mmCIF file of C-alpha atoms in Angstrom:
data_model
loop_
_atom_site.group_PDB
_atom_site.id
_atom_site.type_symbol
_atom_site.label_atom_id
_atom_site.label_comp_id
_atom_site.label_asym_id
_atom_site.label_seq_id
_atom_site.Cartn_x
_atom_site.Cartn_y
_atom_site.Cartn_z
ATOM 1 C CA UNK N 14 114.185 143.294 264.922
ATOM 2 C CA UNK N 15 113.917 142.354 261.591
ATOM 3 C CA UNK N 16 112.758 144.481 259.235
ATOM 4 C CA UNK N 17 113.882 146.993 256.084
ATOM 5 C CA UNK N 18 114.373 150.495 257.190
ATOM 6 C CA UNK N 19 114.997 152.896 254.236
ATOM 7 C CA UNK N 20 116.901 155.691 255.994
ATOM 8 C CA UNK N 21 120.401 155.629 254.900
ATOM 9 C CA UNK N 22 118.852 155.304 251.459
ATOM 10 C CA UNK N 23 121.775 152.324 251.005
ATOM 11 C CA UNK N 24 120.921 148.615 251.128
ATOM 12 C CA UNK N 25 123.356 147.658 253.051
ATOM 13 C CA UNK N 26 123.184 149.819 256.432
ATOM 14 C CA UNK N 27 119.480 150.647 255.915
ATOM 15 C CA UNK N 28 119.661 146.723 256.211
ATOM 16 C CA UNK N 29 121.709 146.887 259.353
ATOM 17 C CA UNK N 30 119.481 149.806 260.920
ATOM 18 C CA UNK N 31 116.527 146.429 260.859
ATOM 19 C CA UNK N 32 117.936 144.297 262.158
ATOM 20 C CA UNK N 33 120.360 145.643 264.369
ATOM 21 C CA UNK N 34 118.935 147.444 268.264
ATOM 22 C CA UNK N 35 122.317 149.068 268.969
ATOM 23 C CA UNK N 36 123.092 150.287 264.957
ATOM 24 C CA UNK N 37 119.083 151.786 264.770
ATOM 25 C CA UNK N 38 120.587 153.969 268.715
ATOM 26 C CA UNK N 39 123.337 154.716 267.507
ATOM 27 C CA UNK N 40 122.320 156.439 263.935
ATOM 28 C CA UNK N 41 119.267 158.380 265.535
ATOM 29 C CA UNK N 42 122.280 159.784 268.088
ATOM 30 C CA UNK N 43 124.589 160.412 265.046
ATOM 31 C CA UNK N 44 121.634 162.885 263.399
ATOM 32 C CA UNK N 45 122.481 166.010 263.940
ATOM 33 C CA UNK N 46 123.607 168.707 262.437
ATOM 34 C CA UNK N 47 124.872 166.493 258.724
ATOM 35 C CA UNK N 48 122.070 165.328 256.243
ATOM 36 C CA UNK N 49 120.039 161.976 257.529
ATOM 37 C CA UNK N 50 121.175 159.319 255.265
ATOM 38 C CA UNK N 51 125.139 160.059 256.242
ATOM 39 C CA UNK N 52 123.336 159.813 260.344
ATOM 40 C CA UNK N 53 122.149 156.941 259.407
ATOM 41 C CA UNK N 54 124.707 155.512 257.403
ATOM 42 C CA UNK N 55 127.175 156.244 260.434
ATOM 43 C CA UNK N 56 126.903 152.978 261.997
ATOM 44 C CA UNK N 57 127.619 150.309 259.034
ATOM 45 C CA UNK N 58 130.898 152.191 258.667
ATOM 46 C CA UNK N 59 131.237 152.219 261.874
ATOM 47 C CA UNK N 60 130.651 148.320 261.846
ATOM 48 C CA UNK N 61 132.854 148.041 259.041
ATOM 49 C CA UNK N 62 135.968 149.669 260.619
ATOM 50 C CA UNK N 63 135.662 147.580 263.559
ATOM 51 C CA UNK N 64 135.610 144.734 260.987
ATOM 52 C CA UNK N 65 132.548 143.276 261.930
ATOM 53 C CA UNK N 66 128.351 142.660 260.588
ATOM 54 C CA UNK N 67 127.201 144.068 263.464
ATOM 55 C CA UNK N 68 127.504 146.864 266.504
ATOM 56 C CA UNK N 69 128.586 145.141 270.271
ATOM 57 C CA UNK N 70 128.088 147.776 272.752
ATOM 58 C CA UNK N 71 130.359 146.073 274.910
ATOM 59 C CA UNK N 72 133.237 146.076 272.485
ATOM 60 C CA UNK N 73 132.292 149.637 271.920
ATOM 61 C CA UNK N 74 132.503 150.730 275.620
ATOM 62 C CA UNK N 75 135.622 149.459 276.001
ATOM 63 C CA UNK N 76 137.715 150.132 272.835
ATOM 64 C CA UNK N 77 140.358 152.773 273.320
ATOM 65 C CA UNK N 78 138.936 156.197 273.493
ATOM 66 C CA UNK N 79 141.369 157.943 271.433
ATOM 67 C CA UNK N 80 141.727 155.142 268.727
ATOM 68 C CA UNK N 81 137.842 155.257 268.275
ATOM 69 C CA UNK N 82 138.192 158.361 267.389
ATOM 70 C CA UNK N 83 140.969 158.400 264.459
ATOM 71 C CA UNK N 84 137.995 155.340 263.507
ATOM 72 C CA UNK N 85 135.359 157.913 263.359
ATOM 73 C CA UNK N 86 137.801 160.313 261.834
ATOM 74 C CA UNK N 87 139.324 157.932 258.432
ATOM 75 C CA UNK N 88 137.987 159.714 255.725
ATOM 76 C CA UNK N 89 134.922 159.465 254.317
ATOM 77 C CA UNK N 90 134.554 160.949 258.254
ATOM 78 C CA UNK N 91 131.476 159.408 260.272
ATOM 79 C CA UNK N 92 130.462 162.439 261.162
ATOM 80 C CA UNK N 93 130.820 166.301 260.408
ATOM 81 C CA UNK N 94 132.413 166.107 264.323
ATOM 82 C CA UNK N 95 133.706 162.479 264.449
ATOM 83 C CA UNK N 96 135.436 163.498 267.489
ATOM 84 C CA UNK N 97 132.752 164.639 270.160
ATOM 85 C CA UNK N 98 130.688 162.223 267.833
ATOM 86 C CA UNK N 99 132.934 158.883 268.793
ATOM 87 C CA UNK N 100 132.703 160.156 272.784
ATOM 88 C CA UNK N 101 128.717 160.479 272.641
ATOM 89 C CA UNK N 102 129.073 156.900 270.650
ATOM 90 C CA UNK N 103 131.494 155.391 273.574
ATOM 91 C CA UNK N 104 129.425 157.679 276.164
ATOM 92 C CA UNK N 105 125.867 155.512 275.132
ATOM 93 C CA UNK N 106 127.551 152.298 274.462
ATOM 94 C CA UNK N 107 128.630 152.261 278.215
ATOM 95 C CA UNK N 108 124.976 153.275 279.643
ATOM 96 C CA UNK N 109 123.805 150.730 277.447
ATOM 97 C CA UNK N 110 126.288 148.592 279.146
ATOM 98 C CA UNK N 111 125.899 149.122 283.041
ATOM 99 C CA UNK N 112 121.603 149.729 282.950
ATOM 100 C CA UNK N 113 121.107 147.026 280.215
ATOM 101 C CA UNK N 114 123.662 144.892 279.854
ATOM 102 C CA UNK N 115 124.556 146.099 276.486
ATOM 103 C CA UNK N 116 121.697 144.600 275.375
ATOM 104 C CA UNK N 117 119.877 147.866 273.131
ATOM 105 C CA UNK N 118 116.786 146.369 272.703
ATOM 106 C CA UNK N 119 116.185 146.020 276.464
ATOM 107 C CA UNK N 120 115.744 149.629 276.343
ATOM 108 C CA UNK N 121 112.201 149.478 274.690
ATOM 109 C CA UNK N 122 111.437 145.531 275.482
ATOM 110 C CA UNK N 123 109.564 145.720 278.505
ATOM 111 C CA UNK N 124 108.381 148.636 278.739
ATOM 112 C CA UNK N 125 105.018 148.840 279.963
ATOM 113 C CA UNK N 126 103.563 151.933 278.866
ATOM 114 C CA UNK N 127 104.886 154.900 276.047
ATOM 115 C CA UNK N 128 105.226 157.126 278.984
ATOM 116 C CA UNK N 129 108.302 154.483 280.910
ATOM 117 C CA UNK N 130 109.511 154.140 277.103
ATOM 118 C CA UNK N 131 110.183 157.742 276.564
ATOM 119 C CA UNK N 132 111.773 158.355 279.855
ATOM 120 C CA UNK N 133 114.005 155.414 279.742
ATOM 121 C CA UNK N 134 114.904 156.921 276.146
ATOM 122 C CA UNK N 135 115.452 160.272 277.679
ATOM 123 C CA UNK N 136 118.167 158.933 280.103
ATOM 124 C CA UNK N 137 120.115 157.644 277.010
ATOM 125 C CA UNK N 138 123.477 159.591 276.412
ATOM 126 C CA UNK N 139 123.224 161.772 273.644
ATOM 127 C CA UNK N 140 119.414 161.575 273.754
ATOM 128 C CA UNK N 141 117.463 164.937 274.952
ATOM 129 C CA UNK N 142 113.466 165.224 274.601
ATOM 130 C CA UNK N 143 113.063 165.747 271.389
ATOM 131 C CA UNK N 144 115.044 162.992 270.073
ATOM 132 C CA UNK N 145 114.068 160.875 272.297
ATOM 133 C CA UNK N 146 110.352 161.247 270.619
ATOM 134 C CA UNK N 147 111.425 160.895 267.477
ATOM 135 C CA UNK N 148 113.336 157.665 267.819
ATOM 136 C CA UNK N 149 109.982 156.283 270.327
ATOM 137 C CA UNK N 150 108.179 157.187 267.295
ATOM 138 C CA UNK N 151 110.293 155.228 264.874
ATOM 139 C CA UNK N 152 110.086 152.595 267.317
ATOM 140 C CA UNK N 153 106.225 151.955 266.648
ATOM 141 C CA UNK N 154 105.732 153.888 263.770
ATOM 142 C CA UNK N 155 108.213 150.890 261.848
ATOM 143 C CA UNK N 156 109.513 148.312 264.060
ATOM 144 C CA UNK N 157 106.556 147.433 265.957
ATOM 145 C CA UNK N 158 106.971 148.595 269.548
ATOM 146 C CA UNK N 159 103.873 149.441 270.414
ATOM 147 C CA UNK N 160 103.253 149.619 274.432
ATOM 148 C CA UNK N 161 100.233 151.737 275.290
ATOM 149 C CA UNK N 162 100.122 155.554 275.022
ATOM 150 C CA UNK N 163 102.880 154.904 272.816
ATOM 151 C CA UNK N 164 101.976 157.726 270.297
ATOM 152 C CA UNK N 165 100.817 160.347 272.623
ATOM 153 C CA UNK N 166 104.346 160.288 274.310
ATOM 154 C CA UNK N 167 105.705 160.492 270.869
ATOM 155 C CA UNK N 168 103.679 163.592 270.592
ATOM 156 C CA UNK N 169 103.541 165.312 267.370
ATOM 157 C CA UNK N 170 106.181 162.397 265.884
ATOM 158 C CA UNK N 171 103.561 159.992 266.498
ATOM 159 C CA UNK N 172 100.579 161.044 264.264
ATOM 160 C CA UNK N 173 99.963 158.578 261.369
ATOM 161 C CA UNK N 174 100.006 159.901 258.415
ATOM 162 C CA UNK N 175 102.636 162.471 258.982
ATOM 163 C CA UNK N 176 106.092 163.545 257.978
ATOM 164 C CA UNK N 177 107.838 165.276 260.469
ATOM 165 C CA UNK N 178 111.151 163.741 261.053
ATOM 166 C CA UNK N 179 113.133 159.945 260.364
ATOM 167 C CA UNK N 180 110.033 157.637 261.654
ATOM 168 C CA UNK N 181 108.546 158.472 258.807
ATOM 169 C CA UNK N 182 110.786 157.440 256.434
ATOM 170 C CA UNK N 183 109.694 154.955 254.132
ATOM 171 C CA UNK N 184 111.765 155.706 250.822
ATOM 172 C CA UNK N 185 113.004 158.602 248.494
ATOM 173 C CA UNK N 186 108.597 160.443 248.426
ATOM 174 C CA UNK N 187 107.992 159.808 251.745
ATOM 175 C CA UNK N 188 111.659 161.146 252.375
ATOM 176 C CA UNK N 189 111.254 164.517 250.504
ATOM 177 C CA UNK N 190 108.187 165.165 252.319
ATOM 178 C CA UNK N 191 109.789 165.271 255.144
ATOM 179 C CA UNK N 192 112.896 167.171 254.200
ATOM 180 C CA UNK N 193 109.563 169.982 253.086
ATOM 181 C CA UNK N 194 108.208 169.302 256.057
ATOM 182 C CA UNK N 195 111.480 170.751 257.979
ATOM 183 C CA UNK N 196 112.229 173.430 255.479
ATOM 184 C CA UNK N 197 108.619 175.222 256.042
ATOM 185 C CA UNK N 198 109.387 175.026 260.215
ATOM 186 C CA UNK N 199 113.109 176.289 259.355
ATOM 187 C CA UNK N 200 110.926 179.022 257.495
ATOM 188 C CA UNK N 201 108.656 179.685 260.064
ATOM 189 C CA UNK N 202 111.613 180.190 263.440
ATOM 190 C CA UNK N 203 113.301 182.391 260.787
ATOM 191 C CA UNK N 204 110.249 184.691 260.001
ATOM 192 C CA UNK N 205 109.519 184.967 263.467
ATOM 193 C CA UNK N 206 113.364 185.650 264.519
ATOM 194 C CA UNK N 207 112.652 188.432 262.130
ATOM 195 C CA UNK N 208 109.479 189.792 263.411
ATOM 196 C CA UNK N 209 111.259 189.839 266.772
ATOM 197 C CA UNK N 210 109.188 187.581 268.444
#
């Protein structure tokens, strides 16, 4: 895996996401309740604070939990909720160590179908169905991981030329389109709630 992603909108952070399967998974895990760029810059910040140029699932899984939480809490914090996200990242890394010998790429490397890959992603700690579908779409659209049926398994996130999620962001222009789509979805949900549906 060595591609150029544009999710953090920061060259160093994006380079790490493009070469490190674990960094990409951790960025996706962090992508909730904070701006996307902040979430996807997180893996690079964590690596820097650990004094390394990549993330290692074994190292993070074995890290003392309070010390790891403190590392994420340093200013600027890696997430709005650094303590709970530190716990989630460690749970993800422990799962990867236990099930994939710490190799994040093994989650998708030999998946025979999109459906199987979606199941594997949804089993990861912190990944619900929607997060798993978005990450599957990112793998298919930008990282060349395209087992048979991947678009169908990714649902609407797998549609070509859609601007629904991080899977569709390739630069500032597509980022603006994804943001606009999310605003439309929020407005529609708010209107439906106001209408008493």
